[in-house]
Amino acid sequence: MPIPLVNSIASWFLKKRIHQMELFMKYPNEVQQELLRSLISTAKHTEIGKKYNFSEITTYQTFAERVPIHSYEEHEPSIERSRRGENNIFWPTPIKWFAKSSGTTNAKSKFIPVSDDSLENCHYAAGKDLLCMYLNNNPQSQLFTGKSLRLGGSKEIYRNNGTSYGDLSAILIENMPFWAEFSSTPSNEVSLMNDWEIKMQAIVNETIKEKVTSLAGVPSWMLVLLNKVLDTSKKEDLFQVWQNLEVYFHGGVNFQPYADQYKKLLPSDSFQYYEIYNASEGFFACQDHNNSNELLLMLDYGIFYEFIPMDAYGTPEQKIIPLSEVKPEVNYAVVITTNAGLWRYRIGDTVRFTSTSPYRIKVSGRTKHHINVFGEELIIENTDNALKKASQITGCQIIDYTVAPIFMEGKEKGAHEWIIEFKTPPDNLEFFIVELDLALQQLNGDYEAKRFNNMTLNMPKVHQAREKLFYDWLKKNDKLGGQHKIPRLSNKRCYVEELIEMM
């Protein structure tokens, strides 16, 4: 398709979609309430709709009273029946696809239903919206003159009983319209290769010859790929490989620990970074302005949102609230009801609202990924930001890390034990530890209180990991690939102890 025609079509879609987004930003709660009514009405004749008398539910209050909050384990029996080919259990249209996701804290695989509605009206709609926002903010963009280098965690699709499962990225690639492959690289054949290590080199070999204008993928794995590109091409930076590169769309893990390394690979003040927040369960938010660290919560993708304040999460005082009741700077667990039949489902993520007009968020961590053994309430947002500050002060660069508690024994106080793999280690590890500890105290008042005069917590203990320790751990656990991540924080010591044994 000629570039001028592509630009004309994109411009038309952009103007239309910007108007729709302005509507949900202006009337967010009305849009969400209408969406909930639509989801309930659509599913009223399903098995779950009959169980909870959806036909009688007309308000959010009734919905919240009647339908309980669910974990994956509570949804699993219905999902397994659906995977065996049963229909109309939790969504009226047949569910043909299931996104396999093991997460980071549970070895057991999860199979998240992906309906035709969620594919078209959530995942693909979000991809179009992301381009729409980027082009709206960058009218001189030449994005469509080249291709997008996509890096997913794709593996082959497995089929059984008339349904199919695989990584979400594989499902999205499998269902893309045929013309979409022309604007992406590598080819579907390479993207769906099963052996991650062989695939990485195959991606390099194929994409290095293309005119790439954008990148898309998880920062940690994309960094591995881009370094391979430079090694193979013998170039000093990526603009010497792809001179028209202009934007990186990223998500999956916090970008901040990797920002300095990307700036070295992409030494340009005009290069753009756009963050997204998506998962197997849906696409939730995306950056809507240049150089922003906030994400606009997308309210018309067929996902109804509820939130649980983390200060009472999992306690008898736990309270579930709709979007209209959230407050800025409070840490919330996310609960979703979706157009794929997930009803009041805890996705395990936590977010913090930076604005309620419009609703903008930052992803702060995971409900299972925190340390609160000593009342310190440490979350991933704290550790990521503290590492960034300590790294800038000491001139080091970090590849990956994990943290666990050192439990009190007798008169010995507790502490946090870190394993950090450095790309460029600090000249003085002890000085780095001091700066890390000070940064954590500045970011987290509870941690600061426990560290005061070593009252409860001693100084952190930091191990400098050997090269490729985390990569080897992921490989050992069959978790190489774009959707797998290192468990950052844990109240247990299993990950730390396993990694120490491999050091």
Short mmCIF file of C-alpha atoms in Angstrom, two decimals:
data_model
loop_
_atom_site.label_atom_id
_atom_site.label_comp_id
_atom_site.label_asym_id
_atom_site.label_seq_id
_atom_site.Cartn_x
_atom_site.Cartn_y
_atom_site.Cartn_z
CA MET A 1 0.00 0.00 0.00
CA PRO A 2 1.51 3.40 -0.98
CA ILE A 3 2.72 5.48 1.98
CA PRO A 4 0.55 8.58 1.18
CA LEU A 5 -2.57 6.38 1.15
CA VAL A 6 -1.53 4.74 4.43
CA ASN A 7 -1.02 8.18 5.98
CA SER A 8 -4.45 9.34 4.76
CA ILE A 9 -6.19 6.31 6.23
CA ALA A 10 -4.27 6.71 9.49
CA SER A 11 -5.18 10.41 9.67
CA TRP A 12 -8.89 9.64 9.20
CA PHE A 13 -8.85 6.93 11.86
CA LEU A 14 -6.81 9.11 14.22
CA LYS A 15 -9.31 11.99 14.14
CA LYS A 16 -12.25 9.66 14.67
CA ARG A 17 -10.63 7.79 17.54
CA ILE A 18 -9.30 10.89 19.32
CA HIS A 19 -12.91 12.14 19.50
CA GLN A 20 -14.03 8.83 21.08
CA MET A 21 -11.22 8.97 23.63
CA GLU A 22 -12.15 12.52 24.54
CA LEU A 23 -15.65 11.26 25.31
CA PHE A 24 -14.53 8.56 27.76
CA MET A 25 -12.09 11.00 29.37
CA LYS A 26 -14.94 13.50 29.84
CA TYR A 27 -17.53 10.93 30.99
CA PRO A 28 -15.41 8.09 32.42
CA ASN A 29 -17.79 6.70 35.02
CA GLU A 30 -20.79 6.85 32.72
CA VAL A 31 -18.81 4.93 30.07
CA GLN A 32 -17.78 2.30 32.64
CA GLN A 33 -21.32 1.85 34.02
CA GLU A 34 -22.75 1.50 30.52
CA LEU A 35 -20.05 -1.03 29.68
CA LEU A 36 -20.90 -3.08 32.78
CA ARG A 37 -24.58 -3.14 31.80
CA SER A 38 -23.59 -4.30 28.32
CA LEU A 39 -21.37 -7.11 29.66
CA ILE A 40 -24.11 -8.31 32.02
CA SER A 41 -26.76 -8.19 29.31
CA THR A 42 -24.53 -10.03 26.82
CA ALA A 43 -23.83 -12.86 29.28
CA LYS A 44 -27.24 -13.16 30.96
CA HIS A 45 -28.07 -16.46 29.25
CA THR A 46 -24.71 -18.06 29.99
CA GLU A 47 -24.22 -20.52 32.82
CA ILE A 48 -22.67 -17.88 35.07
CA GLY A 49 -25.34 -15.37 34.05
CA LYS A 50 -28.08 -17.73 35.19
CA LYS A 51 -26.20 -18.62 38.39
CA TYR A 52 -26.10 -14.99 39.51
CA ASN A 53 -29.38 -13.90 37.85
CA PHE A 54 -27.77 -11.39 35.53
CA SER A 55 -31.18 -10.64 34.01
CA GLU A 56 -32.16 -9.01 37.34
CA ILE A 57 -28.97 -6.94 37.78
CA THR A 58 -29.46 -3.29 36.83
CA THR A 59 -26.94 -1.49 39.05
CA TYR A 60 -23.30 -1.78 40.05
CA GLN A 61 -24.36 -2.20 43.68
CA THR A 62 -26.41 -5.31 42.87
CA PHE A 63 -23.60 -6.69 40.71
CA ALA A 64 -21.06 -6.19 43.52
CA GLU A 65 -23.36 -7.81 46.10
CA ARG A 66 -24.24 -10.79 43.93
CA VAL A 67 -21.05 -11.72 42.09
CA PRO A 68 -18.03 -12.64 44.26
CA ILE A 69 -14.41 -11.69 43.59
CA HIS A 70 -12.55 -14.55 41.87
CA SER A 71 -8.96 -15.70 41.67
CA TYR A 72 -7.74 -17.79 38.74
CA GLU A 73 -8.06 -20.93 40.84
CA GLU A 74 -11.75 -20.20 41.36
CA HIS A 75 -12.27 -19.60 37.63
CA GLU A 76 -10.21 -22.63 36.64
CA PRO A 77 -12.91 -25.38 36.64
CA SER A 78 -15.05 -23.35 34.22
CA ILE A 79 -12.03 -22.49 32.08
CA GLU A 80 -11.02 -26.16 31.87
CA ARG A 81 -14.51 -27.11 30.71
CA SER A 82 -14.34 -24.36 28.10
CA ARG A 83 -10.92 -25.63 26.95
CA ARG A 84 -12.52 -29.04 26.39
CA GLY A 85 -14.98 -27.47 23.99
CA GLU A 86 -18.00 -26.60 26.14
CA ASN A 87 -19.65 -23.30 25.20
CA ASN A 88 -21.82 -20.68 26.88
CA ILE A 89 -20.28 -21.17 30.33
CA PHE A 90 -19.04 -17.65 31.10
CA TRP A 91 -19.35 -15.95 27.69
CA PRO A 92 -22.00 -16.53 25.00
CA THR A 93 -19.70 -16.83 21.97
CA PRO A 94 -17.38 -19.85 21.63
CA ILE A 95 -13.94 -19.34 23.21
CA LYS A 96 -11.44 -20.75 20.72
CA TRP A 97 -8.24 -19.29 22.16
CA PHE A 98 -6.54 -19.47 25.55
CA ALA A 99 -3.45 -17.44 26.43
CA LYS A 100 -1.05 -19.62 28.39
CA SER A 101 0.60 -17.69 31.18
CA SER A 102 2.61 -19.13 34.07
CA GLY A 103 3.39 -15.73 35.60
CA THR A 104 6.44 -15.47 37.84
CA THR A 105 5.25 -16.76 41.19
CA ASN A 106 3.43 -19.92 40.22
CA ALA A 107 4.91 -22.79 38.22
CA LYS A 108 1.41 -23.94 37.30
CA SER A 109 0.25 -22.65 33.93
CA LYS A 110 -2.79 -20.46 33.64
CA PHE A 111 -5.02 -20.51 30.58
CA ILE A 112 -6.70 -17.14 30.13
CA PRO A 113 -9.75 -17.14 27.82
CA VAL A 114 -9.44 -14.90 24.75
CA SER A 115 -12.76 -14.33 22.98
CA ASP A 116 -13.26 -12.89 19.51
CA ASP A 117 -14.65 -9.79 21.23
CA SER A 118 -11.53 -9.32 23.34
CA LEU A 119 -9.25 -9.88 20.35
CA GLU A 120 -10.95 -7.27 18.20
CA ASN A 121 -12.29 -4.76 20.73
CA CYS A 122 -9.46 -4.90 23.25
CA HIS A 123 -6.08 -6.20 22.06
CA TYR A 124 -6.23 -5.09 18.42
CA ALA A 125 -8.15 -1.91 19.24
CA ALA A 126 -5.38 -1.01 21.69
CA GLY A 127 -2.70 -1.50 19.07
CA LYS A 128 -4.52 0.93 16.77
CA ASP A 129 -5.03 3.40 19.62
CA LEU A 130 -1.36 3.34 20.53
CA LEU A 131 -0.44 4.28 16.98
CA CYS A 132 -3.21 6.86 17.00
CA MET A 133 -1.85 8.57 20.13
CA TYR A 134 1.71 8.46 18.90
CA LEU A 135 0.86 9.93 15.50
CA ASN A 136 -1.35 12.58 17.08
CA ASN A 137 1.60 13.70 19.22
CA ASN A 138 4.14 13.35 16.41
CA PRO A 139 2.54 14.59 13.17
CA GLN A 140 5.87 14.52 11.30
CA SER A 141 6.33 10.81 12.00
CA GLN A 142 7.55 8.56 9.20
CA LEU A 143 6.45 5.42 11.02
CA PHE A 144 4.73 3.90 7.99
CA THR A 145 7.76 4.23 5.75
CA GLY A 146 9.27 1.18 7.48
CA LYS A 147 8.45 -1.80 9.68
CA SER A 148 7.91 -2.49 13.36
CA LEU A 149 10.33 -4.92 14.95
CA ARG A 150 8.15 -6.96 17.32
CA LEU A 151 9.55 -9.23 20.00
CA GLY A 152 7.04 -11.44 21.74
CA GLY A 153 7.38 -14.53 23.86
CA SER A 154 5.77 -16.53 21.12
CA LYS A 155 5.83 -20.26 20.98
CA GLU A 156 3.89 -22.54 18.71
CA ILE A 157 0.12 -22.80 19.04
CA TYR A 158 -1.18 -26.06 20.52
CA ARG A 159 -4.60 -27.32 19.47
CA ASN A 160 -6.87 -29.74 21.31
CA ASN A 161 -10.64 -30.39 21.52
CA GLY A 162 -11.37 -27.63 19.04
CA THR A 163 -9.59 -24.97 21.12
CA SER A 164 -6.06 -23.62 20.94
CA TYR A 165 -3.57 -22.24 23.41
CA GLY A 166 -0.20 -20.51 23.38
CA ASP A 167 1.47 -17.27 24.39
CA LEU A 168 -0.74 -14.23 23.90
CA SER A 169 1.74 -12.86 21.37
CA ALA A 170 1.43 -16.06 19.34
CA ILE A 171 -2.37 -15.81 19.42
CA LEU A 172 -2.24 -12.19 18.26
CA ILE A 173 0.15 -13.05 15.43
CA GLU A 174 -1.97 -16.04 14.42
CA ASN A 175 -5.12 -13.93 14.13
CA MET A 176 -3.68 -10.79 12.54
CA PRO A 177 -5.01 -9.85 9.09
CA PHE A 178 -2.66 -10.96 6.32
CA TRP A 179 -1.65 -7.39 5.46
CA ALA A 180 -0.39 -6.73 8.99
CA GLU A 181 2.64 -8.98 8.46
CA PHE A 182 3.87 -6.66 5.70
CA SER A 183 4.35 -3.86 8.23
CA SER A 184 6.06 -6.06 10.84
CA THR A 185 9.34 -7.87 11.17
CA PRO A 186 10.42 -10.62 11.71
CA SER A 187 8.14 -12.84 9.66
CA ASN A 188 5.46 -14.91 11.37
CA GLU A 189 7.56 -18.01 10.71
CA VAL A 190 10.49 -16.64 12.72
CA SER A 191 8.27 -15.00 15.38
CA LEU A 192 6.65 -18.35 16.15
CA MET A 193 9.88 -20.37 16.39
CA ASN A 194 9.83 -22.50 19.53
CA ASP A 195 13.50 -22.44 20.58
CA TRP A 196 14.08 -18.99 22.10
CA GLU A 197 17.87 -18.92 21.72
CA ILE A 198 17.78 -19.98 18.06
CA LYS A 199 14.91 -17.58 17.43
CA MET A 200 16.81 -14.59 18.83
CA GLN A 201 19.63 -14.99 16.30
CA ALA A 202 17.12 -15.68 13.52
CA ILE A 203 15.35 -12.40 14.38
CA VAL A 204 18.65 -10.54 14.21
CA ASN A 205 19.56 -12.09 10.87
CA GLU A 206 16.19 -11.22 9.35
CA THR A 207 15.55 -7.76 10.79
CA ILE A 208 19.03 -6.33 10.34
CA LYS A 209 18.32 -6.07 6.61
CA GLU A 210 14.95 -4.35 7.02
CA LYS A 211 14.00 -0.68 7.27
CA VAL A 212 12.87 -0.64 10.90
CA THR A 213 11.14 2.49 12.21
CA SER A 214 9.78 1.20 15.54
CA LEU A 215 10.42 -1.42 18.21
CA ALA A 216 7.87 -3.29 20.35
CA GLY A 217 8.53 -5.68 23.22
CA VAL A 218 9.48 -6.21 26.86
CA PRO A 219 12.49 -4.03 27.84
CA SER A 220 14.60 -6.78 29.41
CA TRP A 221 14.36 -9.16 26.45
CA MET A 222 14.47 -6.39 23.84
CA LEU A 223 17.76 -5.27 25.36
CA VAL A 224 19.21 -8.74 24.80
CA LEU A 225 18.05 -8.68 21.18
CA LEU A 226 19.37 -5.18 20.46
CA ASN A 227 22.79 -6.00 21.89
CA LYS A 228 22.84 -9.05 19.60
CA VAL A 229 22.02 -6.74 16.68
CA LEU A 230 25.05 -4.57 17.48
CA ASP A 231 27.29 -7.60 17.98
CA THR A 232 26.25 -9.04 14.62
CA SER A 233 26.37 -5.76 12.69
CA LYS A 234 29.60 -4.52 14.35
CA LYS A 235 27.96 -1.09 14.71
CA GLU A 236 28.28 1.27 17.67
CA ASP A 237 24.62 2.24 18.03
CA LEU A 238 21.27 1.24 16.58
CA PHE A 239 20.88 4.32 14.35
CA GLN A 240 23.83 3.01 12.37
CA VAL A 241 21.76 -0.12 11.72
CA TRP A 242 18.32 1.47 11.31
CA GLN A 243 18.70 5.17 10.57
CA ASN A 244 14.92 5.78 10.51
CA LEU A 245 14.22 4.31 13.97
CA GLU A 246 11.96 6.73 15.89
CA VAL A 247 10.02 5.02 18.72
CA TYR A 248 10.05 2.08 21.12
CA PHE A 249 6.69 0.77 22.42
CA HIS A 250 7.40 -1.13 25.62
CA GLY A 251 5.64 -2.83 28.53
CA GLY A 252 5.71 -5.88 30.77
CA VAL A 253 8.30 -4.64 33.27
CA ASN A 254 9.27 -1.22 34.60
CA PHE A 255 11.45 0.56 32.04
CA GLN A 256 13.39 2.70 34.53
CA PRO A 257 16.10 0.15 35.49
CA TYR A 258 16.98 -0.18 31.79
CA ALA A 259 16.61 3.46 30.67
CA ASP A 260 20.30 4.37 30.76
CA GLN A 261 21.28 1.31 28.74
CA TYR A 262 18.72 2.19 26.05
CA LYS A 263 20.03 5.75 25.87
CA LYS A 264 23.47 4.37 25.05
CA LEU A 265 22.05 2.11 22.32
CA LEU A 266 19.83 4.92 21.01
CA PRO A 267 21.79 8.17 21.52
CA SER A 268 19.19 10.71 20.41
CA ASP A 269 17.07 13.21 22.31
CA SER A 270 14.35 12.98 19.65
CA PHE A 271 13.86 9.20 19.96
CA GLN A 272 10.53 8.44 21.66
CA TYR A 273 9.58 5.86 24.29
CA TYR A 274 5.92 4.89 24.67
CA GLU A 275 4.79 2.63 27.52
CA ILE A 276 1.84 0.23 27.48
CA TYR A 277 0.17 -1.84 30.19
CA ASN A 278 -1.25 -5.10 28.95
CA ALA A 279 -1.47 -8.73 29.98
CA SER A 280 -3.01 -12.00 28.82
CA GLU A 281 -6.26 -10.83 30.45
CA GLY A 282 -6.50 -7.64 28.43
CA PHE A 283 -5.01 -4.32 27.41
CA PHE A 284 -5.51 -1.75 30.13
CA ALA A 285 -3.60 1.51 29.63
CA CYS A 286 -1.10 3.31 27.45
CA GLN A 287 1.00 6.45 27.39
CA ASP A 288 -0.86 9.20 25.57
CA HIS A 289 1.75 11.99 25.58
CA ASN A 290 5.40 12.29 24.59
CA ASN A 291 7.90 12.03 27.44
CA SER A 292 5.24 11.07 29.99
CA ASN A 293 5.55 8.57 32.82
CA GLU A 294 1.78 8.20 33.25
CA LEU A 295 -0.59 5.85 31.44
CA LEU A 296 -4.13 6.71 30.36
CA LEU A 297 -6.57 4.06 31.59
CA MET A 298 -8.54 2.91 28.54
CA LEU A 299 -12.21 2.66 29.49
CA ASP A 300 -13.95 1.37 26.37
CA TYR A 301 -12.15 -1.88 25.57
CA GLY A 302 -14.81 -4.15 27.10
CA ILE A 303 -13.13 -4.16 30.54
CA PHE A 304 -14.94 -2.98 33.69
CA TYR A 305 -12.57 -1.96 36.47
CA GLU A 306 -12.75 -2.28 40.24
CA PHE A 307 -10.03 -1.71 42.81
CA ILE A 308 -9.00 -2.93 46.27
CA PRO A 309 -6.95 -0.58 48.48
CA MET A 310 -3.76 -2.46 49.29
CA ASP A 311 -3.64 -1.29 52.92
CA ALA A 312 -6.50 -3.71 53.65
CA TYR A 313 -5.94 -6.27 50.85
CA GLY A 314 -6.63 -9.83 51.97
CA THR A 315 -7.97 -8.76 55.38
CA PRO A 316 -11.54 -8.81 56.78
CA GLU A 317 -11.57 -5.03 56.23
CA GLN A 318 -10.90 -5.41 52.50
CA LYS A 319 -13.12 -3.15 50.39
CA ILE A 320 -13.78 -3.30 46.65
CA ILE A 321 -14.57 0.02 44.97
CA PRO A 322 -15.48 1.12 41.42
CA LEU A 323 -13.42 3.56 39.38
CA SER A 324 -15.50 6.51 40.57
CA GLU A 325 -14.24 6.10 44.16
CA VAL A 326 -10.48 5.82 43.62
CA LYS A 327 -8.14 8.47 45.00
CA PRO A 328 -4.73 9.63 43.76
CA GLU A 329 -1.52 8.23 45.26
CA VAL A 330 -3.19 5.19 46.84
CA ASN A 331 -1.91 1.72 45.97
CA TYR A 332 -4.72 -0.49 44.58
CA ALA A 333 -5.05 -4.11 43.49
CA VAL A 334 -6.84 -4.36 40.14
CA VAL A 335 -10.06 -6.36 39.62
CA ILE A 336 -11.50 -6.74 36.11
CA THR A 337 -14.67 -7.98 34.42
CA THR A 338 -14.07 -8.56 30.72
CA ASN A 339 -15.57 -9.32 27.32
CA ALA A 340 -13.82 -12.70 27.46
CA GLY A 341 -15.88 -13.87 30.46
CA LEU A 342 -13.60 -13.08 33.40
CA TRP A 343 -15.98 -11.92 36.12
CA ARG A 344 -14.58 -9.83 38.98
CA TYR A 345 -11.16 -11.36 38.44
CA ARG A 346 -8.07 -10.38 40.47
CA ILE A 347 -5.26 -10.01 37.94
CA GLY A 348 -2.54 -9.71 40.59
CA ASP A 349 -1.29 -6.25 39.56
CA THR A 350 -1.22 -3.09 41.64
CA VAL A 351 -1.56 0.45 40.32
CA ARG A 352 -1.45 3.98 41.68
CA PHE A 353 -3.56 6.79 40.22
CA THR A 354 -1.65 9.94 39.36
CA SER A 355 -4.80 11.68 38.14
CA THR A 356 -8.57 11.13 38.28
CA SER A 357 -9.48 13.66 35.58
CA PRO A 358 -8.69 11.92 33.32
CA TYR A 359 -7.82 8.62 34.97
CA ARG A 360 -4.09 8.09 34.63
CA ILE A 361 -2.05 5.45 36.43
CA LYS A 362 1.37 4.07 37.14
CA VAL A 363 1.86 0.33 37.56
CA SER A 364 3.32 -0.12 41.03
CA GLY A 365 3.83 -3.89 41.27
CA ARG A 366 2.14 -7.19 41.96
CA THR A 367 -0.04 -8.25 44.88
CA LYS A 368 2.28 -11.24 45.39
CA HIS A 369 5.47 -9.31 44.65
CA HIS A 370 6.12 -7.26 47.75
CA ILE A 371 7.98 -7.66 51.02
CA ASN A 372 6.09 -6.98 54.22
CA VAL A 373 7.71 -9.39 56.67
CA PHE A 374 8.68 -6.58 59.03
CA GLY A 375 5.91 -4.05 58.25
CA GLU A 376 8.05 -2.28 55.63
CA GLU A 377 5.46 -2.54 52.78
CA LEU A 378 8.16 -2.61 50.10
CA ILE A 379 6.81 -2.71 46.53
CA ILE A 380 8.43 -3.03 43.11
CA GLU A 381 7.99 0.66 42.35
CA ASN A 382 10.17 1.43 45.41
CA THR A 383 12.96 -0.97 44.49
CA ASP A 384 13.01 -0.03 40.79
CA ASN A 385 13.26 3.67 41.56
CA ALA A 386 15.83 3.16 44.34
CA LEU A 387 18.01 1.11 42.02
CA LYS A 388 17.80 3.79 39.35
CA LYS A 389 18.91 6.48 41.82
CA ALA A 390 21.75 4.39 43.30
CA SER A 391 22.92 3.43 39.80
CA GLN A 392 23.05 7.04 38.66
CA ILE A 393 25.06 8.06 41.72
CA THR A 394 27.54 5.17 41.43
CA GLY A 395 27.73 4.96 37.63
CA CYS A 396 26.66 1.32 37.37
CA GLN A 397 24.13 -0.41 35.11
CA ILE A 398 21.78 -3.22 36.14
CA ILE A 399 20.55 -6.18 34.10
CA ASP A 400 18.24 -7.85 36.64
CA TYR A 401 17.59 -8.34 40.34
CA THR A 402 15.52 -10.09 42.98
CA VAL A 403 15.00 -9.43 46.70
CA ALA A 404 13.87 -11.58 49.65
CA PRO A 405 13.80 -11.18 53.44
CA ILE A 406 16.41 -12.45 55.86
CA PHE A 407 14.25 -13.60 58.76
CA MET A 408 15.02 -12.75 62.36
CA GLU A 409 16.78 -15.47 64.35
CA GLY A 410 17.16 -15.12 68.08
CA LYS A 411 18.60 -11.67 68.77
CA GLU A 412 19.63 -11.19 65.14
CA LYS A 413 17.55 -8.56 63.35
CA GLY A 414 16.07 -9.00 59.91
CA ALA A 415 17.26 -7.58 56.61
CA HIS A 416 16.68 -7.72 52.88
CA GLU A 417 18.88 -9.92 50.71
CA TRP A 418 19.44 -8.77 47.14
CA ILE A 419 20.90 -10.57 44.14
CA ILE A 420 21.82 -8.06 41.42
CA GLU A 421 23.35 -8.79 38.04
CA PHE A 422 25.25 -5.75 36.78
CA LYS A 423 26.07 -4.91 33.18
CA THR A 424 28.54 -2.36 34.54
CA PRO A 425 29.24 -3.01 38.24
CA PRO A 426 29.87 -0.18 40.71
CA ASP A 427 33.50 0.55 41.58
CA ASN A 428 32.60 0.23 45.25
CA LEU A 429 29.79 -2.21 46.07
CA GLU A 430 29.58 -1.06 49.70
CA PHE A 431 29.01 2.54 48.61
CA PHE A 432 26.31 1.32 46.19
CA ILE A 433 24.56 -0.54 49.05
CA VAL A 434 24.59 2.61 51.21
CA GLU A 435 23.06 4.68 48.39
CA LEU A 436 20.47 1.97 47.67
CA ASP A 437 19.45 1.88 51.32
CA LEU A 438 19.20 5.68 51.53
CA ALA A 439 17.10 5.82 48.35
CA LEU A 440 14.70 3.19 49.73
CA GLN A 441 14.32 5.17 52.94
CA GLN A 442 13.51 8.33 50.97
CA LEU A 443 10.92 6.49 48.86
CA ASN A 444 9.22 4.42 51.58
CA GLY A 445 8.44 5.79 55.03
CA ASP A 446 7.65 2.35 56.47
CA TYR A 447 11.04 1.04 55.35
CA GLU A 448 12.70 4.14 56.80
CA ALA A 449 11.01 3.58 60.17
CA LYS A 450 12.19 -0.05 60.32
CA ARG A 451 15.73 1.00 59.36
CA PHE A 452 15.95 3.82 61.93
CA ASN A 453 18.90 2.99 64.18
CA ASN A 454 18.68 -0.57 62.79
CA MET A 455 15.54 -0.86 64.93
CA THR A 456 14.08 -3.81 63.00
CA LEU A 457 16.04 -4.04 59.77
CA ASN A 458 19.80 -4.16 59.30
CA MET A 459 21.52 -2.83 56.17
CA PRO A 460 20.62 -4.69 52.98
CA LYS A 461 22.83 -7.61 51.98
CA VAL A 462 23.73 -7.53 48.28
CA HIS A 463 25.21 -10.34 46.19
CA GLN A 464 26.82 -9.43 42.88
CA ALA A 465 25.50 -12.13 40.55
CA ARG A 466 27.70 -13.86 38.03
CA GLU A 467 27.17 -13.13 34.34
CA LYS A 468 23.92 -14.60 32.91
CA LEU A 469 22.76 -15.95 36.29
CA PHE A 470 19.16 -14.85 35.78
CA TYR A 471 19.17 -15.97 32.15
CA ASP A 472 20.38 -19.41 33.20
CA TRP A 473 17.74 -19.55 35.96
CA LEU A 474 14.98 -18.76 33.46
CA LYS A 475 16.37 -21.33 31.02
CA LYS A 476 16.52 -23.98 33.75
CA ASN A 477 12.87 -23.30 34.56
CA ASP A 478 11.82 -23.27 30.88
CA LYS A 479 10.94 -19.57 31.08
CA LEU A 480 13.06 -18.02 28.35
CA GLY A 481 10.99 -15.59 26.33
CA GLY A 482 9.43 -12.18 26.13
CA GLN A 483 6.57 -12.73 28.57
CA HIS A 484 8.58 -14.29 31.38
CA LYS A 485 10.09 -12.13 34.10
CA ILE A 486 12.31 -12.47 37.12
CA PRO A 487 10.31 -12.37 40.39
CA ARG A 488 11.48 -9.03 41.78
CA LEU A 489 10.22 -9.24 45.37
CA SER A 490 9.04 -12.13 47.51
CA ASN A 491 8.09 -12.69 51.14
CA LYS A 492 9.67 -16.14 50.77
CA ARG A 493 13.28 -17.14 50.17
CA CYS A 494 12.81 -19.89 47.58
CA TYR A 495 13.96 -17.81 44.56
CA VAL A 496 16.95 -16.26 46.33
CA GLU A 497 18.16 -19.59 47.67
CA GLU A 498 17.83 -21.29 44.29
CA LEU A 499 19.76 -18.47 42.63
CA ILE A 500 22.48 -18.50 45.29
CA GLU A 501 22.99 -22.21 44.61
CA MET A 502 23.51 -21.38 40.91
CA MET A 503 26.02 -18.58 41.56
#
